[in-house]
Every structure is written in C-alpha cells, then in structure tokens.
PDB file of C-alpha atoms in Angstrom:
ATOM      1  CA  UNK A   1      34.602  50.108   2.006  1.00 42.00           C
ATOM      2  CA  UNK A   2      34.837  49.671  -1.460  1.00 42.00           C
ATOM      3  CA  UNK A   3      35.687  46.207  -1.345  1.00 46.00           C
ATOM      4  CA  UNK A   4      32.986  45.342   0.976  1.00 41.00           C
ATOM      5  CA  UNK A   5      29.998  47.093  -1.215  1.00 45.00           C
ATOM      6  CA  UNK A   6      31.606  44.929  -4.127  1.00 58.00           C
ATOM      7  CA  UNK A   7      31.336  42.095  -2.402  1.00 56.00           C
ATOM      8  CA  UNK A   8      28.516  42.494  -1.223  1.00 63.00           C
ATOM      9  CA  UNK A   9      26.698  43.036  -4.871  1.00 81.00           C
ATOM     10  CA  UNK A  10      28.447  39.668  -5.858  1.00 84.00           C
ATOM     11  CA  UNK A  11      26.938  37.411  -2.620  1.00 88.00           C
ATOM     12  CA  UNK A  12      23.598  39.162  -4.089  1.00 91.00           C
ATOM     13  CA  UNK A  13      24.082  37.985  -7.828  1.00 91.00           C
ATOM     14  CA  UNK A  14      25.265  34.528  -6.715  1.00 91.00           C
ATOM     15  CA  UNK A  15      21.857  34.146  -5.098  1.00 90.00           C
ATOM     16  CA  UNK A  16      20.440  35.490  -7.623  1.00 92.00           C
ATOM     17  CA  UNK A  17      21.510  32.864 -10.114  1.00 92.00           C
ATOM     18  CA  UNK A  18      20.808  29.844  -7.398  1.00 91.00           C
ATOM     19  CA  UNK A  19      17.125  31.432  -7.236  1.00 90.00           C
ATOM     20  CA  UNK A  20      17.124  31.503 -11.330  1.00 91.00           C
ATOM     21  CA  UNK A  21      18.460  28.098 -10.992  1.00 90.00           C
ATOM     22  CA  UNK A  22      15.948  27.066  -8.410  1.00 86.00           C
ATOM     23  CA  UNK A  23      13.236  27.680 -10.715  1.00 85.00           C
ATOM     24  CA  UNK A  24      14.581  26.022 -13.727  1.00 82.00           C
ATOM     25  CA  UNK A  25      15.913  22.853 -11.975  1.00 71.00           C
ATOM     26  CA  UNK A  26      14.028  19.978 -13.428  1.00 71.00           C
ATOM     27  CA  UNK A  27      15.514  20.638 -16.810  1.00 80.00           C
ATOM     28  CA  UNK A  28      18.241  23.010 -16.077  1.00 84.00           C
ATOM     29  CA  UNK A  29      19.349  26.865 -17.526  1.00 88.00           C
ATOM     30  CA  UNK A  30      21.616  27.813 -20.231  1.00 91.00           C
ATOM     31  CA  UNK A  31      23.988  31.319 -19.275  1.00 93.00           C
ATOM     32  CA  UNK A  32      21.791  32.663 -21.783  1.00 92.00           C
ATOM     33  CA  UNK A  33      18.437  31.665 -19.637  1.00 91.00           C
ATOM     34  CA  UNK A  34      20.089  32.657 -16.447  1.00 93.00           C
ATOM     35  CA  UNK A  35      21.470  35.658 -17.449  1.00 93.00           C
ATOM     36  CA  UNK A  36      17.675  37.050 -19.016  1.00 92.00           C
ATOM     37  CA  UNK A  37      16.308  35.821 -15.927  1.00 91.00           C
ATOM     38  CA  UNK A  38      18.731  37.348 -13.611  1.00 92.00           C
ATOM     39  CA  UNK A  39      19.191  40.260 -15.359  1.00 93.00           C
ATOM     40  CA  UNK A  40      22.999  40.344 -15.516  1.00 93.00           C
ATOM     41  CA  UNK A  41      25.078  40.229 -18.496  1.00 93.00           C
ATOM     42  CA  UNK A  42      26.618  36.719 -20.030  1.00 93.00           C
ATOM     43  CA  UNK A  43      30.028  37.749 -19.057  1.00 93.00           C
ATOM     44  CA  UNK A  44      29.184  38.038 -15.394  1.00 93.00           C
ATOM     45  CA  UNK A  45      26.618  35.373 -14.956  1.00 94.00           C
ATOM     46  CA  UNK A  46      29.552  33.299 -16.727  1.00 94.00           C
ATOM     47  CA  UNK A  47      32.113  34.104 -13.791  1.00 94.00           C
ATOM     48  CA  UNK A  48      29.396  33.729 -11.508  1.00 94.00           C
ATOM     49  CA  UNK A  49      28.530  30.190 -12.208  1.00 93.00           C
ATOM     50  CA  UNK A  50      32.036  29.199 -12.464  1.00 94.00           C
ATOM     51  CA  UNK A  51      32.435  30.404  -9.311  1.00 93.00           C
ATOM     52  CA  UNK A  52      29.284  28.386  -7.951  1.00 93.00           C
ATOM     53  CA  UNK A  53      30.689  25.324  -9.528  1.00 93.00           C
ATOM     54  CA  UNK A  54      34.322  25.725  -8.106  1.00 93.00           C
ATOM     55  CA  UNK A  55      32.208  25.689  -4.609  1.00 91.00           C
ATOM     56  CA  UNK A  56      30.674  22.573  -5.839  1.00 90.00           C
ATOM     57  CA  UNK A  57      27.265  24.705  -5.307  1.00 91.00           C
ATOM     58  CA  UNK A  58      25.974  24.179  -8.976  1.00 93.00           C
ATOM     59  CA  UNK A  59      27.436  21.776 -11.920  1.00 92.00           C
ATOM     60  CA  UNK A  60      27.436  21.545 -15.405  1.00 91.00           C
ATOM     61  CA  UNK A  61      26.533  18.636 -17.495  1.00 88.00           C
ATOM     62  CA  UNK A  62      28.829  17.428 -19.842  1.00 85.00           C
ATOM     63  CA  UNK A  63      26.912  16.661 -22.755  1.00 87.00           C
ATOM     64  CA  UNK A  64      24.010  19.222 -22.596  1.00 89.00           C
ATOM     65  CA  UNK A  65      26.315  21.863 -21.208  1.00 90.00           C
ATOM     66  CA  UNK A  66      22.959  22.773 -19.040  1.00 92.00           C
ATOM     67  CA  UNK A  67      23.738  24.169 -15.265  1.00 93.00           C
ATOM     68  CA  UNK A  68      21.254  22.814 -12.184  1.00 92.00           C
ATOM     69  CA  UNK A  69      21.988  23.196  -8.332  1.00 90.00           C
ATOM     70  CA  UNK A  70      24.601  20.433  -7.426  1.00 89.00           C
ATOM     71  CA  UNK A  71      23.506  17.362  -4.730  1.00 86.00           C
ATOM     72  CA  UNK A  72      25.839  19.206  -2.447  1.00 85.00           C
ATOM     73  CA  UNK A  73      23.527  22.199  -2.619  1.00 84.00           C
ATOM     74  CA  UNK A  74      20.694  20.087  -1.246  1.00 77.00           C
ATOM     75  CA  UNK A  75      22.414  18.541   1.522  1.00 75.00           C
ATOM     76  CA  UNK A  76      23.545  21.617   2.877  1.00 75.00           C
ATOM     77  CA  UNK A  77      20.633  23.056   3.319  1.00 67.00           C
ATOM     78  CA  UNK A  78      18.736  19.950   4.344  1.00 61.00           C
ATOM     79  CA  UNK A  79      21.456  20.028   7.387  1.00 62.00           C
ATOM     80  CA  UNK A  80      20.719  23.952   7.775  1.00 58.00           C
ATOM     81  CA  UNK A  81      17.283  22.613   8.269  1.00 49.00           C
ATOM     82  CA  UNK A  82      18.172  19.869  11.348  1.00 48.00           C
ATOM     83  CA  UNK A  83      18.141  22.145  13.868  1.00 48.00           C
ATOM     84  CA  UNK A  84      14.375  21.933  14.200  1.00 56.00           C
ATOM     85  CA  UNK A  85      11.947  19.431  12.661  1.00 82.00           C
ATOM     86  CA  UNK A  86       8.312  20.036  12.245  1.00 87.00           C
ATOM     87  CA  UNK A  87       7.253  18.240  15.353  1.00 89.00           C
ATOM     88  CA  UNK A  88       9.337  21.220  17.548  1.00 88.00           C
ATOM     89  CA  UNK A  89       8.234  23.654  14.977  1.00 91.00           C
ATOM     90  CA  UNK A  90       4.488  23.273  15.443  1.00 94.00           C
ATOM     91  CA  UNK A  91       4.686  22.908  19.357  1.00 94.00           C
ATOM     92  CA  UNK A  92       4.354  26.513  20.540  1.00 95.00           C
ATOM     93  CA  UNK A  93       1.543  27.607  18.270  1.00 96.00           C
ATOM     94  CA  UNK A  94      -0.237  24.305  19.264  1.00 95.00           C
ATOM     95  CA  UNK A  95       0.214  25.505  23.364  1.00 95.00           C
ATOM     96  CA  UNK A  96      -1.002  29.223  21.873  1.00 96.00           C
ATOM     97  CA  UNK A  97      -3.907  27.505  20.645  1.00 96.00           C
ATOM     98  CA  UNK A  98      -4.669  25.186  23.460  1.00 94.00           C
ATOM     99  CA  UNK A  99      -4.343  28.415  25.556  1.00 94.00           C
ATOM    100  CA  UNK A 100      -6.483  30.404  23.629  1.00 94.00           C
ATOM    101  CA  UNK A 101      -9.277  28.156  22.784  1.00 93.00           C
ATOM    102  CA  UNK A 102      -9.272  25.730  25.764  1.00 91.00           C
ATOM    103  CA  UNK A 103      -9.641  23.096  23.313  1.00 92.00           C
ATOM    104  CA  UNK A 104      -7.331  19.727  22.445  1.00 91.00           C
ATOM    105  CA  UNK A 105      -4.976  20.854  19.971  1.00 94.00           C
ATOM    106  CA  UNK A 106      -3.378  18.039  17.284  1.00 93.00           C
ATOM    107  CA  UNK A 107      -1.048  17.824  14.647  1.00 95.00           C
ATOM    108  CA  UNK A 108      -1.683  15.689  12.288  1.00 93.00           C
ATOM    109  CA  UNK A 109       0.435  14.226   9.333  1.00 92.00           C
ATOM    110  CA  UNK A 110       0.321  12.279   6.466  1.00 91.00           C
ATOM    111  CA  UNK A 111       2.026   8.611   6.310  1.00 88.00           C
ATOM    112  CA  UNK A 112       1.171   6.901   3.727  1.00 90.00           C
ATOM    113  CA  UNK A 113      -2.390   6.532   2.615  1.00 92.00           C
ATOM    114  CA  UNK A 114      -2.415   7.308   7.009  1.00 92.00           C
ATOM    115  CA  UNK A 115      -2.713  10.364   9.071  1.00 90.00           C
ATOM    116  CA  UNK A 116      -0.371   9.986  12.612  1.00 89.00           C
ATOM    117  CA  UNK A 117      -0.791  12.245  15.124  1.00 90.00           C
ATOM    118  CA  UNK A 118       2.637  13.976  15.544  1.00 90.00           C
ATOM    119  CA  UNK A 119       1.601  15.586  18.734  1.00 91.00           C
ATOM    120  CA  UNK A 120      -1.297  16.840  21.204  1.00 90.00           C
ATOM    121  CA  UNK A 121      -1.861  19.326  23.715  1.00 91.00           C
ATOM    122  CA  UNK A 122      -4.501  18.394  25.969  1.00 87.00           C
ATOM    123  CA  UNK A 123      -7.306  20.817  26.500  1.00 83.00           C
ATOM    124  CA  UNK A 124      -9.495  20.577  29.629  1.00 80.00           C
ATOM    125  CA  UNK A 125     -12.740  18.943  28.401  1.00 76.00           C
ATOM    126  CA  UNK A 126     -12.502  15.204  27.979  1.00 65.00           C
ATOM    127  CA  UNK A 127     -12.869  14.078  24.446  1.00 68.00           C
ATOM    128  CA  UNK A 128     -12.529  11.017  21.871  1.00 67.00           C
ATOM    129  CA  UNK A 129     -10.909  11.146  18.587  1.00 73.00           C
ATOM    130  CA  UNK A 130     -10.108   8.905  15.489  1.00 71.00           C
ATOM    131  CA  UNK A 131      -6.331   8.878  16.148  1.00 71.00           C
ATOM    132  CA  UNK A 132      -6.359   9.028  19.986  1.00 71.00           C
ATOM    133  CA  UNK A 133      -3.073   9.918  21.488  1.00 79.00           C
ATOM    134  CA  UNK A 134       0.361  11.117  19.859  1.00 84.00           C
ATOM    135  CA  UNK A 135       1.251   7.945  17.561  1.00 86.00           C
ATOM    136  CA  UNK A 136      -2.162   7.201  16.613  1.00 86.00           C
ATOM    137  CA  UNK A 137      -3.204   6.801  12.970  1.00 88.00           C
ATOM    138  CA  UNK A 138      -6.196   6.420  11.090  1.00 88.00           C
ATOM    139  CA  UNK A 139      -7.135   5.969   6.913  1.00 90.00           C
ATOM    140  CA  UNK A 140      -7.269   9.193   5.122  1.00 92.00           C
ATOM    141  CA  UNK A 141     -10.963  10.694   5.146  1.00 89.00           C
ATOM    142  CA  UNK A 142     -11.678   9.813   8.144  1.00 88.00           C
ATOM    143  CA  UNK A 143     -11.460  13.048  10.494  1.00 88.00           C
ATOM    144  CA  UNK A 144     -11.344  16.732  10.169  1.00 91.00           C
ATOM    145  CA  UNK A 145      -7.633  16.957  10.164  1.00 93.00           C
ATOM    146  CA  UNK A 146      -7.497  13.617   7.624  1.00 93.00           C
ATOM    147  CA  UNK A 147      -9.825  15.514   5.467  1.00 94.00           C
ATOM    148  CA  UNK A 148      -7.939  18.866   5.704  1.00 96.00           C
ATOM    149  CA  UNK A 149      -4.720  17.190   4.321  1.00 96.00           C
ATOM    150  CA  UNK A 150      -6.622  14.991   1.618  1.00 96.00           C
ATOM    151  CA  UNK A 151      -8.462  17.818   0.112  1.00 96.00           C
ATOM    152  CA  UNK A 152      -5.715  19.630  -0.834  1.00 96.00           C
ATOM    153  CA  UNK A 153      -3.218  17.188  -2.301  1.00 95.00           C
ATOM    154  CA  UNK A 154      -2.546  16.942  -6.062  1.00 94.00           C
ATOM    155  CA  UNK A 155      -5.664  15.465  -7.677  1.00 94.00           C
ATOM    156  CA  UNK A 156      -3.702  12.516  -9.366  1.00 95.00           C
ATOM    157  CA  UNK A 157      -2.277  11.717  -5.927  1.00 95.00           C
ATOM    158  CA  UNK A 158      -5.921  12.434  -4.303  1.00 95.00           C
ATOM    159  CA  UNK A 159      -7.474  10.374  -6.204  1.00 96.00           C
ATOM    160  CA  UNK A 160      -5.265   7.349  -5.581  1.00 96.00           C
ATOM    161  CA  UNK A 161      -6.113   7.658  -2.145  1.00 95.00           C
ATOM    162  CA  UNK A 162      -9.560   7.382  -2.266  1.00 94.00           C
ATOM    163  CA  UNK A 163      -9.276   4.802  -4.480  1.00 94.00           C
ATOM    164  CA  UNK A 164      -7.099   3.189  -2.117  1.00 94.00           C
ATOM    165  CA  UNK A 165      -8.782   4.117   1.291  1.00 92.00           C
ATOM    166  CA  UNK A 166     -12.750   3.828   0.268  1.00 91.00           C
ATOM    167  CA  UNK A 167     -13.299   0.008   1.051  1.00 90.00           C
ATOM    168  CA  UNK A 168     -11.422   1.096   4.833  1.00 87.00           C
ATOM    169  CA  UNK A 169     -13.733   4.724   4.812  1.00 84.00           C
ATOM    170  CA  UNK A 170     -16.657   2.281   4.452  1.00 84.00           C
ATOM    171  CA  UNK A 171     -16.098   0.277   7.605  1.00 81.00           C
ATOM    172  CA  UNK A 172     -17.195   3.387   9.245  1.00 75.00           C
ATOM    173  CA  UNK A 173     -20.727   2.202   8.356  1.00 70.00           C
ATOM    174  CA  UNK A 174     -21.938   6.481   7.530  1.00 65.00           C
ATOM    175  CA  UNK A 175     -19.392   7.101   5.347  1.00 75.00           C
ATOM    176  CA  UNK A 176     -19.193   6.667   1.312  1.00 83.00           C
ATOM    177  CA  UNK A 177     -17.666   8.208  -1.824  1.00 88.00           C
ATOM    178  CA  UNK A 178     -19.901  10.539  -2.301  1.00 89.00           C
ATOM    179  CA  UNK A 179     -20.291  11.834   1.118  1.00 86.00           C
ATOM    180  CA  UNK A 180     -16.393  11.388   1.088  1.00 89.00           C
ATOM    181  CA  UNK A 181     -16.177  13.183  -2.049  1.00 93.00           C
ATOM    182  CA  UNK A 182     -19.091  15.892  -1.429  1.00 92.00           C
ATOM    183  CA  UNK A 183     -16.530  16.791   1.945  1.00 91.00           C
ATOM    184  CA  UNK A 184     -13.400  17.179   0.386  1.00 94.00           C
ATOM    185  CA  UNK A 185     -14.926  19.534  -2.289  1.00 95.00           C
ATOM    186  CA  UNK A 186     -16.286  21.456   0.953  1.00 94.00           C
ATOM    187  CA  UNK A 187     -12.776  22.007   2.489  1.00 95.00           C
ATOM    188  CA  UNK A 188     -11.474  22.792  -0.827  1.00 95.00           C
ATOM    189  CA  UNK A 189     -14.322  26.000  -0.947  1.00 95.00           C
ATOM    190  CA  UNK A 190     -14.198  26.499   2.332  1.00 95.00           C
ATOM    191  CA  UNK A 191     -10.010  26.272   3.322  1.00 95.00           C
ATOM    192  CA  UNK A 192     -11.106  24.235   6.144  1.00 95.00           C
ATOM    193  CA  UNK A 193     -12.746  21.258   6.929  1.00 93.00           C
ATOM    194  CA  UNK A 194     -15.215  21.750   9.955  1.00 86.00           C
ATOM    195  CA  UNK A 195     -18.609  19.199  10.679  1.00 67.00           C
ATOM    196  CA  UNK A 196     -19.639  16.879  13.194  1.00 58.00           C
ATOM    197  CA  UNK A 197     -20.417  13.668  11.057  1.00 54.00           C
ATOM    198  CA  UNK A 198     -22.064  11.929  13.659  1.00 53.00           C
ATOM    199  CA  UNK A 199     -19.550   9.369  13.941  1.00 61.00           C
ATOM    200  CA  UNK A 200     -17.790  10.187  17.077  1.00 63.00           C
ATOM    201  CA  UNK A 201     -21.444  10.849  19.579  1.00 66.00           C
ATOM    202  CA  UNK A 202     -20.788  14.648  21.205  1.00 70.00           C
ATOM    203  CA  UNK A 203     -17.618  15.324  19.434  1.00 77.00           C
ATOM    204  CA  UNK A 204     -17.021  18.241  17.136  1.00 82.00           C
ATOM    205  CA  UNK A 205     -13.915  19.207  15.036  1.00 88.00           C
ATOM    206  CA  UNK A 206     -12.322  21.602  12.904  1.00 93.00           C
ATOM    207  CA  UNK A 207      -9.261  21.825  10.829  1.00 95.00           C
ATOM    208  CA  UNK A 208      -6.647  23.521   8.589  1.00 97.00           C
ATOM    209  CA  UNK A 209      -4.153  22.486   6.376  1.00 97.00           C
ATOM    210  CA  UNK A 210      -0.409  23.828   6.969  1.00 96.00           C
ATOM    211  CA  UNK A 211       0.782  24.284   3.428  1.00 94.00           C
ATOM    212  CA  UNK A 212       4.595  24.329   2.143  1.00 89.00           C
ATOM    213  CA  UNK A 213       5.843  27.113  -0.060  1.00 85.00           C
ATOM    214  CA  UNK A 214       4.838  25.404  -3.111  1.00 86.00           C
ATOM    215  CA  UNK A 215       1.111  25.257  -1.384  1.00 90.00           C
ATOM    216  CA  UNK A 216       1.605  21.219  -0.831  1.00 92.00           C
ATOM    217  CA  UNK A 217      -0.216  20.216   2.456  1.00 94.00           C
ATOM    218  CA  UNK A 218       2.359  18.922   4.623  1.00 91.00           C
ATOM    219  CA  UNK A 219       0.237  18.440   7.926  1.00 94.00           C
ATOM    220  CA  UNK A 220      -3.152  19.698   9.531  1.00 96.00           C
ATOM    221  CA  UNK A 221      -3.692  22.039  12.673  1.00 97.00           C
ATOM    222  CA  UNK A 222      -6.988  20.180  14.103  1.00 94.00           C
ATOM    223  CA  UNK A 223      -9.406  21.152  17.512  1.00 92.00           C
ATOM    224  CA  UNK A 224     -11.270  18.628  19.394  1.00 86.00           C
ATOM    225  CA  UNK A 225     -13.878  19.249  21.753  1.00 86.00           C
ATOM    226  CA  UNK A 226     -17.733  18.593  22.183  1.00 82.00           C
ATOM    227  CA  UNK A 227     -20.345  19.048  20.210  1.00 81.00           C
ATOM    228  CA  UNK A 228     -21.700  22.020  21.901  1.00 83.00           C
ATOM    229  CA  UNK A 229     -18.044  24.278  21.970  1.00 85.00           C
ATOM    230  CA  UNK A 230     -18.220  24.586  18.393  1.00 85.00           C
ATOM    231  CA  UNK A 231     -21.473  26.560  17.592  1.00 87.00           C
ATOM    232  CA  UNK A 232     -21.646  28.618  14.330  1.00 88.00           C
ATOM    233  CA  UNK A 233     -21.153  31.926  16.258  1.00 90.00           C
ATOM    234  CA  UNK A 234     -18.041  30.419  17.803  1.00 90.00           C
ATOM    235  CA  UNK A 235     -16.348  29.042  14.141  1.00 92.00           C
ATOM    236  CA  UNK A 236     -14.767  31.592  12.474  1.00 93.00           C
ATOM    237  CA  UNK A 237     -13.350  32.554  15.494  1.00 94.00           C
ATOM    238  CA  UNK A 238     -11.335  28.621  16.086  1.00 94.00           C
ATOM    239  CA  UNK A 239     -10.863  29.046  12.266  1.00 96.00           C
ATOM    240  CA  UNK A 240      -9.334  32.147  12.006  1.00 96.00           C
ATOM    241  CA  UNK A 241      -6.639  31.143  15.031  1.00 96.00           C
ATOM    242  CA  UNK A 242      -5.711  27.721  13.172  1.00 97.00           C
ATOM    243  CA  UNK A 243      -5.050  29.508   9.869  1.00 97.00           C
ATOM    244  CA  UNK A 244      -2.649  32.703  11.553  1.00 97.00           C
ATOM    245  CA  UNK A 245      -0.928  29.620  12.853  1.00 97.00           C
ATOM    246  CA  UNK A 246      -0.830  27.112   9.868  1.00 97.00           C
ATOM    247  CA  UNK A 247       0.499  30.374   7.850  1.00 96.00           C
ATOM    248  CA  UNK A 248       3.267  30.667  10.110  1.00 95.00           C
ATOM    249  CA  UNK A 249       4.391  27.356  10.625  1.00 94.00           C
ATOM    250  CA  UNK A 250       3.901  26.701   7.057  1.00 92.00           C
ATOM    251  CA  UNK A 251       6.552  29.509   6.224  1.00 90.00           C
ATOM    252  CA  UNK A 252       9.194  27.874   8.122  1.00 88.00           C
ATOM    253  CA  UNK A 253       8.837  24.127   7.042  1.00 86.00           C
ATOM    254  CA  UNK A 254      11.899  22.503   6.199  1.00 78.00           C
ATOM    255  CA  UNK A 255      11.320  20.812   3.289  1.00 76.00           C
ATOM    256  CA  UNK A 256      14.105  17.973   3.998  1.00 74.00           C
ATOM    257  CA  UNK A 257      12.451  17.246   7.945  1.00 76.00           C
ATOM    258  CA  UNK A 258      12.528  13.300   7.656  1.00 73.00           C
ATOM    259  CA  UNK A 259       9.175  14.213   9.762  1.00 76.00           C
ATOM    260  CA  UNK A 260       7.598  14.552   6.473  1.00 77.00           C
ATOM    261  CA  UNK A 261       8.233  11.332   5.070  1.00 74.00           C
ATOM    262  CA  UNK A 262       8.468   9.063   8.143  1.00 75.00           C
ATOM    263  CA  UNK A 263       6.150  10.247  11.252  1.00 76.00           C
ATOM    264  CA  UNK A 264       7.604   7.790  13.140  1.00 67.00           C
ATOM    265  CA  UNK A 265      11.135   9.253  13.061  1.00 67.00           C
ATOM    266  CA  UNK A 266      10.177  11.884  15.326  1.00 68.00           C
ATOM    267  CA  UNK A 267       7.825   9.675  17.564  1.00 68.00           C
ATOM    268  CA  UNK A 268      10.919   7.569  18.437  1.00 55.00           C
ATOM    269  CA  UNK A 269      12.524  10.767  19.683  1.00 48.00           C
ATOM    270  CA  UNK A 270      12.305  10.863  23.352  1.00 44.00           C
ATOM    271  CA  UNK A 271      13.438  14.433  23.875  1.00 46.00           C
ATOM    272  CA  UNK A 272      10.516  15.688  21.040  1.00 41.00           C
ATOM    273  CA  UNK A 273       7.994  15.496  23.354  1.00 39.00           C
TER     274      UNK A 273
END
C-alpha cells in the first residue's frame, strides 16, 4: 500500500511539472522556475524531469539548458483527442437545442476570412440563411453566427479581417464599416450577437460564440427562424440555452481537431453526418 500511495504522489508531481511547463512553454523553465512554481524542492523536480525526458515527454535544450514539453508530448495528446472531432462533439447539444427551441440549429466555423457551416439540425419552420445548408460559407460579418466568431477574435487578427472582408460586406448593399463595426462592439457587450438586419426579409437570428480554454472563439452556436419567433420576451430565453451549451462544448474542444483549421476535413467525412 505503501508503494502505491508513493506512486501515486509521483504521477501527481509529474503533472504537476508538465502543467508548470505548460505555462512557461514559449520560452521554457529553468529547475529553479519549475520547482518555485511547483512547489517541490530542486532535488525532486530534478529526478522528475529526468524522468519526463527519459519518456521523451519533455527535453532539454542543449545550449540554454531550458526544459519545454517535447513534440512527442503534443502528438500524443492530439491522438488522445481523435476519438471525437468538434463536428460529433457539437451534435447532441445542437438536437437538445433544436428540441427545445423548435428552431434551426447551426454550427458555424471559421475558414479563413469564411464561416462554413459544419452542421444543421433542421427545425420545423421553413427559413433562409446566409450559409444555407451544411458546407455553405459566407465572408465574415455577414450573419449572426459570422459576427459571433468575429467579435471575439484577437483585435490584430480582427482587424485584418475587416480589412480584408469590407469591400465583400459591402456587396450586401445595407452593410458598412461602421454598421459592421458598431455590431461587433454590440456582441462584444452583449456576449451574443442577436438582430434582424433586414437583409434576409422575415428572418431573425441569434448567436454565441463557443470559446476554447484560452477564451479563443473556435465556432458559433447560431438559431434561425422568422422574424416573429424571436420577440424580446422570448431572447434571453434562446440566449441563455446557446450559452449552457457553448460552455460545455467549449470545455471539451480538442485543440488539435483538424476541424479547426480545415472545415472541410470533416465535411468530406461521410459517417459525420
């Protein structure tokens, strides 16, 4: 029993010193660094990252001598990660929601200066949208669920975008930068974006952004439906159901799903559907 509680309290301080490292990894730790961070002495953060190293979980640089989580480290857990990419992930809250609201529930994510819908569960009430069905894709800023994901990215990165997408948002013939900008600050306030612009005749939508750990928007949780289904009474009710959702989806993103990066990956997939 002995053994076990002592091995046990070394599993812990291993993790400990990957989570030290985690935090430290663009420039790396010293024993020293890890050690105050960690809370262990030198001695046994020293056998401990040896240890890591022999398991080809962390290595050392030669020349600074500083320690960082090893490429090996990554891949494994981006193939812990396979077993569900964010296309499955999402697909159960979106039938919760499509069952609860009687609405047309989409997933939306970012490609490029693009949104693609990644998936849609069809509600009963016949409706139009910018991306139309799973695959379609439309400029950044144009749509709730465009807007939800563009409001919240990094403001360098934000503003590339609209520096980018404005000439395309303009083709709308309503839409310019300030009324582009003037939204964006909205869902930023608000957490949501939520308005009928007028462009779509009868339509209403509202959306969230599903955030990563680090609070990066990875994808929106968007509701289409007429005009008159989304009244101010009936709001922060479809609100409050896309953000319990987004929160919990958001918790369980992979960070290595290819879905991320390239949308398409997963559309090609015949058994994601």
């Amino acid at each position: 029993m002995k053994n076990e509680d002592s091995a046990s309290s070394s599993v812990q301080r291993a993790f400990a010193i990957i989570r030290a490292l985690a935090a430290t990894q663009a420039r790396g730790g010293r024993i020293t660094h890890l050690a105050k961070a960690t809370g262990l002495t030198q001695a046994t953060t020293h056998r401990l990252l040896q240890s890591l190293v022999a398991e080809h979980i962390v290595e050392q640089d030669a020349s600074s001598r500083l320690y960082c989580l090893s490429i090996d480290f990554f891949a494994l857990a981006a193939q812990a990660g396979n077993a569900m990419d964010l296309r499955a992930l999402c697909r159960p809250s979106m039938l919760r929601l499509c069952a609860s609201l009687g609405d047309t529930i989409f997933l939306l994510v970012r490609s490029g200066f693009d949104v693609v819908c990644l998936d849609r569960s069809e509600g009963p009430f016949p409706i139009r949208s910018f991306t139309g069905d799973i695959g379609g894709r439309v400029a950044l800023g144009i749509g709730q669920g465009s807007l939800a994901i563009l409001a919240l990215l990094p403001e360098a990165e934000r503003e590339e975008v609209i520096r980018f997408n404005l000439p395309r948002v303009r083709e709308y013939g309503v839409l310019d930068e300030v009324y582009l900008r003037t939204e964006i600050e909205r869902v930023r306030q608000l957490g949501y974006a939520g308005r009928n612009t007028g462009l779509l005749e009868g339509m209403a939508g509202v959306a969230v952004p599903v955030l990563d750990r680090d609070g990066r928007p990875v994808a929106a949780l968007s509701v289409g439906t007429i005009a008159s289904r989304l009244s101010p009474d009936r709001l922060p009710t479809v609100v409050e159901l896309l953000q319990r959702e987004a929160a919990a989806i958001g918790a369980r993103i992979n960070p290595f799903d290819a879905t991320l990066r390239r949308p398409s990956q997963s559309l090609a997939r015949p058994d994601a559907t």
